[in-house]
């Protein structure tokens, strides 16, 4: 699993540019599902056929990143955000473009930290002037964080854990689930970071009876951390609420029951902000009972997102436990 | 059931956004004598249908949300204090020293405590307390409370429905149980009127967290006309622009704004004038605050209007209104429904 996490988190894929992630996941799932297709938005949908009701799992493939808005005559790139960043944390970070061009983000050395915004930051790709820069990247090109993903015992650190770690959980589950009473759709969605866009269209097409998002959630266990219940290493987190969804009581209780019956370590999560694909899925058509399995993650939306492998394994077990039960019994 | 009794029952029961199951049962029981069908949808919207006398007749959907704002357990602290977050827009200044019910394995009484004036720093005395500094104290030890309460459990303020002078009343969750009561009153009025169109009375869920239930219930019903019923700001001391509020007791507001179809509004106001039913015009420029927003933009669009019951102290536990405003608006809506025909509905299709 460590190898898969390293490979998938190091692949390029800011929102709207997820095709390299699609290729990696398709290769992993080959032979484990009945059909796979990519829809109009670029969502990868892997279908494991079953006789019962439809359950849709969704983990997003896209990562936060940046987009070039302007090229200065000296060859520096001005940029805007794709998804949520804290601009004052970006100075000194490295980024990579789809074609492999690497740059680093910086600003004038006199800029005070509280003034650091996109209008003060630039990307230096080493071009000697505008013409050379334009031969390397174009306005509208996207880039993402450029880092190596590392393992420190059971803890892994890297960018794009949000939400490739959710993709890893679905891949592992799909590889292990040989049959189910349910009709399972594993959706690897696009453009979550810019507004749950891929989940919205994929849920409309699939029209599942139950929706489950898998995504990271911040923890409250760091020094002077927020008053949040979730701790890294304390197991899978079953979401009660965030800003995008209040988990359907039936789905939340289903997850708790499965975790307790299978001795899966879990914690309950209430998040005061944030959102996941479940926010889009549950409002599809006449409404779909939905919930979220959260992966505890420190430093979400930084280049060093940290997850615990035991938590990840607990999430895989929870997915497997859920699909083993006929969801018709839960929904009636 | 009489209006006062129904409203007392609804406002005293818990039904925070996302957990409206029991509330839906209460509403369904009250609606059922006056309608042909009652059902709940996937997100627990309570949908009642009173069939019209016409064949292939158009339909109208009356939507009022039955969820209320509330609190949720965020974290259980050492010594058993409960840290909380809000579900919907709770005014944190109003929480101090309230008695609450924590809906754990069983209902538990708690109070919301905070540092007394003697122990406050000088700068704390001039600031209102923030949600993240508040906590609920149920008196239990940490060990015991963890047996009874879990992260994610809901908390509601304890407040009895109180009748003030004459027809005025105060309670928690008048927003928008008063609207649900208005639907019930409308259904009662319709017993004595002939109407050709189908009438859906919908008690929606999760309005306070983003008009979510209205999106899905409207998608399922797809009515020809949608009327959202919610509360609007009543006038009170300290409001600088009187035009921003309505006067309690002078009739409900008929909304005016981008989410209100002008032909429906025109017919409502003309009918009110004709029947001498009191009403006020409520300018409503912000489109996202009520179920009307969700209804209007569902599928290929629904012609929508908004009825607002004047109410003081919104999003506190002493929301105050005049019951006469509910009754008069119900009479207006019932008569409006009785007069809708195919021709009027066709006319709405071309803005």
XYZ file of C-alpha atoms in Angstrom:
683
model
C 0.000 0.000 0.000
C 2.884 2.379 0.738
C 4.090 2.050 -2.836
C 0.642 2.795 -4.250
C 0.259 5.817 -1.957
C 3.631 7.153 -3.050
C 2.911 6.680 -6.739
C -0.603 8.097 -6.695
C 0.204 11.161 -4.580
C 3.153 12.093 -6.807
C 1.078 12.067 -10.009
C 0.145 15.437 -11.507
C -3.564 16.243 -11.271
C -4.895 19.682 -10.263
C -8.667 20.152 -10.707
C -9.631 19.804 -14.358
C -6.379 17.972 -15.232
C -6.966 14.561 -13.702
C -6.216 12.304 -16.675
C -2.851 11.015 -15.399
C -4.532 9.930 -12.174
C -7.227 8.188 -14.231
C -4.603 6.151 -16.073
C -2.929 5.047 -12.850
C -6.208 3.993 -11.205
C -7.463 2.186 -14.308
C -4.314 0.070 -14.345
C -4.782 -0.832 -10.669
C -8.431 -1.823 -11.113
C -8.059 -3.830 -14.315
C -9.698 -7.215 -13.780
C -11.236 -6.308 -10.430
C -14.441 -4.631 -11.663
C -16.970 -5.427 -14.398
C -16.663 -2.182 -16.323
C -14.828 1.098 -16.230
C -15.571 4.285 -18.122
C -14.660 7.942 -18.085
C -17.621 10.315 -18.330
C -17.972 13.731 -19.960
C -16.445 15.587 -17.003
C -13.543 13.136 -16.727
C -14.819 11.155 -13.730
C -13.584 7.573 -13.712
C -16.458 5.243 -12.874
C -15.686 1.642 -11.939
C -18.727 -0.589 -11.736
C -18.818 -3.869 -9.827
C -22.155 -5.387 -10.709
C -24.388 -6.827 -8.033
C -28.064 -7.814 -7.800
C -29.195 -5.245 -5.228
C -29.482 -1.533 -4.769
C -26.879 0.898 -5.992
C -24.228 2.195 -3.638
C -21.889 4.881 -4.903
C -18.534 5.576 -3.304
C -16.726 8.716 -4.351
C -13.141 9.830 -3.793
C -11.798 12.769 -5.712
C -8.733 12.538 -7.904
C -8.027 16.243 -8.224
C -5.556 18.131 -6.086
C -5.323 21.822 -5.242
C -2.913 23.760 -7.429
C -2.230 26.989 -9.239
C -2.868 28.469 -12.677
C -0.713 30.894 -14.623
C -2.481 34.211 -15.210
C 0.315 36.406 -16.566
C 3.941 36.189 -17.645
C 6.180 39.123 -16.675
C 8.706 40.449 -19.176
C 11.515 39.094 -16.984
C 10.007 35.604 -17.326
C 8.326 35.298 -13.917
C 4.846 33.767 -13.773
C 1.955 35.373 -11.935
C -0.687 32.914 -10.844
C -3.992 32.325 -9.142
C -5.240 29.499 -6.960
C -7.089 26.328 -7.914
C -8.847 25.368 -4.706
C -8.115 26.646 -1.218
C -4.620 27.778 -0.236
C -3.252 30.058 2.445
C -1.081 32.379 0.306
C 1.241 33.278 3.207
C 2.373 29.631 3.390
C 3.399 29.367 -0.259
C 6.751 31.184 -0.329
C 9.592 28.791 -1.023
C 7.484 25.894 -2.282
C 8.182 23.978 -5.477
C 5.605 23.334 -8.165
C 5.443 21.147 -11.259
C 3.547 21.557 -14.534
C 1.968 18.821 -16.605
C 4.904 18.891 -19.053
C 7.436 18.472 -16.244
C 8.545 22.105 -15.949
C 9.466 22.816 -12.345
C 9.376 26.177 -10.583
C 9.469 27.680 -7.172
C 7.164 30.206 -5.567
C 8.666 33.312 -4.055
C 8.187 37.034 -3.482
C 10.217 40.198 -2.988
C 12.299 39.777 0.154
C 10.804 42.909 1.761
C 7.246 41.610 1.586
C 5.788 41.182 5.047
C 4.044 37.870 5.798
C 0.666 39.533 6.366
C 0.887 41.129 2.900
C 1.523 37.852 1.136
C -1.210 37.389 -1.392
C -1.312 36.181 -4.961
C -0.518 39.661 -6.258
C 2.787 39.595 -4.346
C 3.841 36.058 -5.226
C 5.360 34.716 -8.428
C 6.650 31.446 -9.811
C 10.223 31.329 -11.080
C 10.761 28.572 -13.657
C 14.302 29.711 -14.409
C 13.408 31.343 -17.710
C 15.679 34.235 -18.702
C 12.840 36.317 -20.185
C 9.200 36.289 -21.265
C 9.919 34.607 -24.588
C 11.742 31.718 -22.957
C 9.034 31.396 -20.287
C 6.363 31.241 -22.997
C 8.211 28.415 -24.674
C 7.935 26.450 -21.388
C 4.423 27.257 -20.089
C 1.380 29.156 -21.299
C -1.195 31.337 -19.591
C -3.883 29.016 -18.237
C -1.461 26.155 -17.561
C -1.886 24.529 -14.161
C 0.719 23.320 -11.725
C 0.655 21.410 -8.456
C 2.974 20.981 -5.482
C 6.191 19.106 -6.274
C 7.355 16.867 -3.447
C 8.412 13.330 -2.636
C 5.976 11.337 -0.544
C 7.717 9.815 2.452
C 6.924 7.147 4.994
C 7.832 7.563 8.632
C 6.800 4.233 10.097
C 3.017 4.048 9.907
C 2.734 7.720 9.011
C 2.984 8.959 5.459
C 3.681 12.543 4.465
C 3.168 14.117 1.076
C 1.051 16.419 -1.008
C -2.297 15.424 -2.505
C -3.171 12.978 0.271
C -6.326 15.068 -0.196
C -7.814 13.042 -1.727
C -5.613 10.442 -3.401
C -5.630 8.606 -0.082
C -9.403 8.240 -0.580
C -8.673 6.870 -4.067
C -6.218 4.381 -2.537
C -8.895 3.172 -0.117
C -11.355 2.584 -2.968
C -8.701 0.847 -5.075
C -7.772 -1.473 -2.183
C -11.433 -2.184 -1.419
C -12.265 -2.833 -5.088
C -9.326 -5.224 -5.372
C -10.484 -7.166 -2.300
C -14.263 -7.235 -2.789
C -15.029 -10.274 -4.918
C -18.820 -10.158 -4.655
C -21.513 -8.096 -2.984
C -25.295 -8.122 -2.637
C -25.142 -4.486 -3.786
C -24.531 -2.894 -7.143
C -21.302 -1.004 -6.430
C -20.024 2.090 -8.191
C -16.549 3.258 -7.256
C -16.334 6.817 -8.538
C -13.035 8.644 -8.813
C -14.329 12.153 -9.181
C -12.915 15.325 -10.688
C -12.976 18.964 -9.607
C -13.960 18.478 -5.965
C -11.615 21.229 -4.846
C -13.411 23.814 -6.960
C -16.948 22.909 -5.861
C -17.810 19.192 -5.842
C -18.380 19.370 -9.590
C -17.514 15.844 -10.677
C -19.532 14.244 -7.883
C -22.574 16.250 -8.925
C -22.658 14.954 -12.484
C -21.590 11.392 -11.694
C -24.281 11.057 -9.009
C -26.866 12.379 -11.477
C -25.906 9.736 -14.014
C -25.585 6.813 -11.594
C -28.531 7.887 -9.404
C -27.510 5.652 -6.498
C -29.666 4.583 -3.565
C -26.902 5.460 -1.118
C -23.906 7.770 -1.473
C -20.633 7.594 0.433
C -17.787 10.057 0.003
C -14.256 9.266 1.120
C -12.160 12.279 1.919
C -9.644 13.620 4.376
C -10.590 15.548 7.507
C -8.433 17.831 9.648
C -7.483 16.725 13.150
C -7.590 18.534 16.479
C -4.475 16.896 17.880
C -1.764 19.400 16.934
C -0.369 22.020 19.360
C -2.893 24.843 19.851
C -5.104 22.916 17.428
C -8.778 23.523 16.766
C -11.354 22.023 19.130
C -11.958 19.012 16.928
C -12.535 15.486 18.112
C -10.561 13.679 15.423
C -7.043 12.414 16.196
C -4.503 10.959 13.791
C -4.162 7.234 14.438
C -7.485 6.879 16.247
C -9.117 5.061 13.349
C -11.457 5.879 10.494
C -13.601 8.959 11.101
C -17.343 8.705 10.539
C -18.655 12.121 9.609
C -21.692 13.591 11.348
C -21.602 17.012 9.753
C -19.568 19.514 7.794
C -20.517 22.657 5.908
C -21.718 20.694 2.866
C -23.739 17.860 4.357
C -25.361 16.526 7.478
C -24.807 12.799 7.200
C -28.107 10.972 6.783
C -28.784 9.317 10.171
C -29.388 5.948 8.466
C -26.036 6.057 6.709
C -24.125 7.362 9.727
C -25.610 4.670 11.968
C -24.937 2.029 9.297
C -21.249 2.984 9.327
C -21.122 2.906 13.145
C -22.782 -0.529 13.226
C -20.408 -1.969 10.638
C -17.393 -0.541 12.486
C -18.547 -1.932 15.833
C -19.485 -5.390 14.506
C -16.165 -5.752 12.667
C -14.006 -4.263 15.427
C -12.893 -1.450 13.175
C -11.384 1.418 15.136
C -13.456 4.531 14.472
C -14.099 8.023 15.753
C -16.974 10.417 15.143
C -16.265 13.608 13.274
C -17.987 16.984 13.424
C -16.331 19.527 11.177
C -17.320 23.177 11.463
C -16.317 24.034 7.893
C -15.315 22.168 4.752
C -17.164 19.876 2.403
C -16.925 16.605 0.532
C -18.469 14.929 -2.498
C -21.361 13.834 -0.238
C -22.504 17.465 -0.273
C -23.239 17.147 -3.985
C -24.392 13.524 -3.991
C -27.103 13.896 -1.327
C -28.851 16.731 -3.162
C -29.035 14.854 -6.453
C -32.508 14.569 -7.991
C -35.003 13.665 -5.236
C -32.237 13.326 -2.658
C -29.919 10.438 -1.813
C -29.144 9.259 1.724
C -25.432 9.960 2.005
C -22.536 10.023 4.398
C -18.781 10.363 4.481
C -15.908 8.156 5.606
C -13.152 10.549 6.587
C -9.454 9.863 6.714
C -7.800 11.799 9.565
C -5.134 14.040 8.038
C -2.912 16.692 9.547
C -1.985 19.855 7.624
C -4.700 19.474 4.978
C -4.033 21.640 1.880
C -0.335 21.927 2.643
C 2.487 20.192 0.715
C 2.997 17.897 3.710
C -0.328 16.260 4.438
C 0.127 13.476 6.991
C -1.964 10.314 7.296
C -1.657 7.177 9.417
C -1.666 3.847 7.584
C -3.679 2.159 10.329
C -6.423 4.737 9.816
C -6.275 4.106 6.069
C -6.589 0.352 6.607
C -9.538 0.922 8.948
C -11.247 2.913 6.166
C -10.696 0.042 3.718
C -12.230 -2.387 6.217
C -15.210 -0.083 6.704
C -15.874 0.090 2.948
C -15.589 -3.695 2.696
C -17.877 -4.153 5.701
C -20.495 -1.855 4.216
C -20.652 -3.528 0.821
C -20.960 -6.936 2.462
C -24.390 -5.932 3.794
C -27.441 -5.560 1.575
C -28.161 -1.826 1.802
C -31.833 -2.465 1.035
C -32.129 -3.570 4.679
C -30.598 -0.312 5.847
C -32.726 1.957 3.691
C -36.115 0.371 4.369
C -55.918 20.802 15.903
C -56.106 24.413 17.001
C -53.355 26.686 15.777
C -52.014 27.547 19.252
C -51.890 23.917 20.317
C -50.222 22.756 17.107
C -47.633 25.503 17.228
C -46.897 24.781 20.891
C -46.432 21.095 20.103
C -44.158 21.761 17.141
C -41.987 24.439 18.713
C -41.394 22.517 21.922
C -40.293 19.350 20.113
C -36.726 18.986 18.807
C -35.988 18.918 15.083
C -32.569 20.301 14.288
C -31.526 20.290 10.613
C -30.781 16.766 9.401
C -32.742 15.167 12.246
C -36.340 16.037 11.478
C -37.754 12.493 11.706
C -39.906 13.025 14.808
C -40.984 16.469 13.618
C -42.138 14.974 10.328
C -44.242 12.435 12.214
C -45.957 15.195 14.204
C -46.618 17.233 11.077
C -47.884 14.190 9.189
C -50.354 13.348 11.953
C -51.689 16.905 12.013
C -51.976 17.180 8.220
C -53.484 13.757 7.589
C -57.173 14.550 8.365
C -57.117 17.245 5.677
C -55.203 15.536 2.857
C -55.352 12.453 0.637
C -51.763 11.219 0.993
C -48.836 11.709 3.321
C -45.318 10.453 2.623
C -41.691 11.144 3.432
C -38.970 11.319 0.810
C -35.326 10.217 0.954
C -34.162 13.248 2.909
C -37.202 13.092 5.253
C -39.186 15.932 3.701
C -42.812 15.441 4.772
C -45.015 15.637 1.687
C -48.808 15.808 1.942
C -51.091 15.858 -1.093
C -54.642 17.223 -1.192
C -55.998 16.331 -4.586
C -57.823 18.852 -6.701
C -61.161 18.241 -8.378
C -59.770 18.784 -11.874
C -58.476 16.192 -14.325
C -54.787 16.432 -15.350
C -54.787 19.443 -13.128
C -51.802 21.640 -12.359
C -50.245 21.556 -8.925
C -49.063 23.992 -6.311
C -46.431 23.288 -3.677
C -46.540 25.089 -0.350
C -43.167 24.725 1.375
C -42.297 25.641 4.932
C -39.253 24.239 6.650
C -39.637 22.187 9.781
C -35.992 22.138 10.797
C -34.662 24.451 13.447
C -31.222 25.794 14.224
C -29.452 24.091 17.098
C -26.172 22.984 18.585
C -24.069 19.861 18.116
C -21.498 18.264 20.408
C -18.089 18.985 18.909
C -15.847 17.513 21.564
C -16.120 16.102 25.063
C -13.595 17.873 27.283
C -11.921 16.713 30.448
C -14.272 16.736 33.417
C -17.213 16.164 31.077
C -17.798 19.643 29.651
C -19.228 19.578 26.131
C -17.793 21.855 23.471
C -20.346 22.724 20.824
C -20.762 23.992 17.292
C -23.858 25.393 15.659
C -26.164 23.813 13.114
C -27.445 26.799 11.166
C -27.034 30.414 12.167
C -27.235 30.407 15.959
C -26.613 33.807 17.584
C -23.924 32.828 20.084
C -24.625 35.892 22.243
C -28.009 34.454 23.166
C -26.718 31.104 24.430
C -25.220 32.037 27.764
C -27.076 30.613 30.791
C -29.671 28.793 28.697
C -31.039 25.464 29.859
C -30.641 22.864 27.139
C -31.427 19.255 26.324
C -28.581 17.119 25.037
C -30.087 14.426 22.829
C -27.749 11.589 23.761
C -28.645 7.956 24.380
C -31.403 9.545 26.424
C -32.337 13.225 26.774
C -30.088 14.933 29.326
C -30.570 18.373 30.821
C -27.605 20.715 30.752
C -26.866 24.385 31.101
C -24.570 26.672 29.163
C -22.017 28.131 31.513
C -19.212 30.656 31.267
C -16.696 32.499 33.378
C -18.383 34.833 35.935
C -17.777 38.619 35.874
C -15.512 38.472 38.932
C -13.020 36.266 37.145
C -13.086 37.947 33.736
C -10.193 39.990 32.402
C -11.142 43.664 31.784
C -11.251 43.191 27.994
C -13.482 40.125 28.296
C -16.197 42.164 30.023
C -16.800 44.344 26.988
C -16.905 41.510 24.442
C -19.628 39.006 23.719
C -18.692 35.402 24.229
C -17.814 33.261 21.223
C -19.161 29.827 20.406
C -15.769 28.163 20.858
C -15.513 29.509 24.417
C -18.937 28.242 25.477
C -19.630 24.808 26.862
C -22.504 22.728 28.112
C -22.344 21.472 31.688
C -24.596 18.503 32.462
C -23.070 17.812 35.844
C -21.802 14.367 34.848
C -18.235 13.206 35.176
C -16.238 12.744 31.982
C -16.493 8.985 32.305
C -20.271 8.992 32.829
C -21.094 11.548 30.148
C -19.113 9.567 27.585
C -21.479 6.656 28.224
C -24.480 8.858 27.456
C -23.307 11.419 24.919
C -21.259 11.136 21.739
C -19.652 13.630 19.419
C -22.306 14.671 16.905
C -25.245 14.475 19.320
C -27.669 17.360 19.046
C -28.543 19.987 21.609
C -31.688 22.119 21.725
C -32.649 24.968 24.010
C -35.464 24.254 26.459
C -38.211 26.794 25.964
C -41.943 26.505 26.474
C -44.341 28.050 23.996
C -45.646 31.187 25.696
C -48.691 33.230 24.789
C -48.102 36.920 25.327
C -50.796 39.588 25.219
C -53.775 38.735 22.988
C -52.689 36.812 19.880
C -48.949 37.235 20.310
C -46.789 34.268 21.197
C -43.104 33.501 21.783
C -41.208 30.234 21.387
C -38.070 28.719 19.946
C -38.216 27.420 16.376
C -41.132 29.620 15.319
C -38.737 29.878 12.355
C -40.245 28.049 10.556
C -42.739 25.878 12.413
C -45.011 28.933 12.135
C -44.840 28.404 8.374
C -45.734 24.728 8.815
C -48.693 25.837 10.941
C -49.681 28.232 8.173
C -49.811 25.295 5.746
C -52.055 23.392 8.184
C -54.362 26.411 8.501
C -54.482 26.673 4.700
C -55.415 22.994 4.392
C -58.184 23.527 6.949
C -59.534 26.525 5.008
C -59.489 24.470 1.807
C -62.049 22.078 3.293
C -64.650 24.749 2.685
C -63.484 25.789 -0.768
C -63.564 24.019 -4.127
C -60.175 23.803 -5.804
C -59.329 22.168 -9.096
C -55.554 22.001 -8.626
C -53.497 19.530 -6.591
C -52.089 21.012 -3.414
C -48.807 19.724 -1.982
C -48.121 20.790 1.588
C -44.446 20.173 2.209
C -42.625 20.490 5.503
C -39.053 20.721 4.226
C -35.830 19.695 5.919
C -32.421 21.333 6.219
C -33.426 24.840 5.182
C -31.205 26.384 7.858
C -28.096 24.793 6.367
C -28.816 25.770 2.761
C -32.409 25.124 1.609
C -31.394 21.526 0.956
C -34.725 19.791 1.461
C -36.491 22.235 -0.831
C -34.146 21.311 -3.676
C -34.885 17.602 -3.503
C -38.605 17.806 -2.658
C -39.241 20.261 -5.478
C -37.341 17.984 -7.857
C -39.616 15.108 -6.885
C -42.897 17.015 -7.033
C -42.101 19.404 -9.861
C -45.087 21.684 -9.190
C -46.472 24.315 -11.556
C -46.388 26.915 -8.796
C -44.212 27.042 -5.700
C -44.955 29.122 -2.620
C -42.331 29.278 0.096
C -43.601 30.235 3.514
C -41.079 31.501 6.008
C -40.672 34.103 8.694
C -39.557 37.676 8.014
C -38.199 40.333 10.328
C -40.820 42.105 12.431
C -40.220 45.635 13.615
C -38.562 46.076 17.004
C -36.687 48.820 18.841
C -33.220 49.546 17.493
C -34.003 49.008 13.830
C -32.906 52.132 11.999
C -34.627 51.521 8.696
C -38.249 50.728 9.362
C -38.573 49.736 5.695
C -36.359 46.710 6.343
C -38.959 45.171 8.609
C -42.678 44.416 8.767
C -45.127 45.361 11.478
C -46.336 42.389 13.499
C -50.095 42.006 13.474
C -50.661 43.838 10.195
C -50.751 40.773 7.996
C -48.050 38.561 6.515
C -45.615 39.827 3.949
C -45.894 39.099 0.263
C -42.327 38.967 -1.031
C -41.065 41.182 -3.781
C -37.745 40.313 -5.380
C -35.926 38.331 -8.068
C -37.109 34.971 -6.756
C -40.763 35.990 -6.835
C -42.723 35.616 -10.040
C -44.453 38.972 -10.642
C -47.699 37.418 -11.910
C -48.153 35.339 -8.776
C -47.375 38.296 -6.555
C -49.849 40.443 -8.511
C -52.606 37.884 -8.146
C -51.932 37.477 -4.431
C -52.027 41.207 -3.737
C -55.118 41.778 -5.883
C -56.915 38.951 -4.132
C -55.931 40.249 -0.697
C -57.285 43.689 -1.638
C -60.509 42.154 -2.917
C -61.052 39.988 0.183
C -59.835 42.748 2.514
C -57.105 40.529 3.943
C -54.286 42.480 5.571
C -50.849 42.078 3.998
C -47.562 43.891 3.726
C -45.111 44.057 0.863
C -41.776 42.629 1.867
C -38.860 43.663 -0.332
C -36.694 40.581 -0.552
C -33.657 41.285 -2.707
C -31.388 38.542 -1.334
C -32.247 35.366 -3.167
C -30.709 32.649 -0.982
C -32.419 32.906 2.356
C -35.558 30.849 1.865
C -36.896 27.740 0.174
C -38.129 30.023 -2.639
C -34.549 30.122 -3.916
C -34.321 26.356 -4.245
C -37.814 25.939 -5.683
C -37.304 28.583 -8.354
C -34.184 27.024 -9.901
C -35.058 23.325 -9.726
C -35.130 21.399 -13.019
C -36.395 23.784 -15.720
C -37.595 26.328 -13.145
C -40.735 26.865 -11.072
C -42.746 30.113 -10.844
C -42.333 30.934 -7.183
C -43.603 33.343 -4.544
C -42.793 34.004 -0.915
C -45.067 34.585 2.068
C -43.333 35.916 5.181
C -44.764 35.863 8.672
C -43.526 38.933 10.605
C -41.416 37.753 13.522
C -39.198 39.471 16.080
C -35.892 38.143 17.501
C -35.168 35.660 14.716
C -32.714 32.858 15.551
C -33.146 33.251 19.301
C -35.211 31.030 21.589
C -37.828 33.775 22.046
C -38.989 34.223 18.478
C -42.186 36.257 18.730
C -45.076 36.593 16.308
C -48.768 37.357 16.023
C -50.982 34.308 15.407
C -53.447 36.493 13.495
C -50.811 36.996 10.782
C -50.752 33.229 10.260
C -54.531 32.950 10.100
C -54.986 35.804 7.649
C -52.258 34.513 5.334
C -53.843 31.049 5.381
C -57.142 32.540 4.268
C -55.366 34.362 1.455
C -53.494 31.269 0.288
C -56.582 29.050 0.382
C -58.569 31.507 -1.714
C -55.635 31.938 -4.077
C -55.489 28.164 -4.574
C -59.247 27.991 -5.173
C -58.982 30.514 -7.976
C -56.061 29.019 -9.892
C -56.966 27.452 -13.209
C -55.164 26.175 -16.308
C -55.229 29.593 -17.870
C -53.392 31.228 -14.987
C -50.787 28.466 -14.919
C -50.267 28.742 -18.691
C -49.779 32.475 -18.270
C -46.910 31.865 -15.858
C -44.971 29.844 -18.375
C -44.119 32.955 -20.336
C -42.513 35.417 -17.907
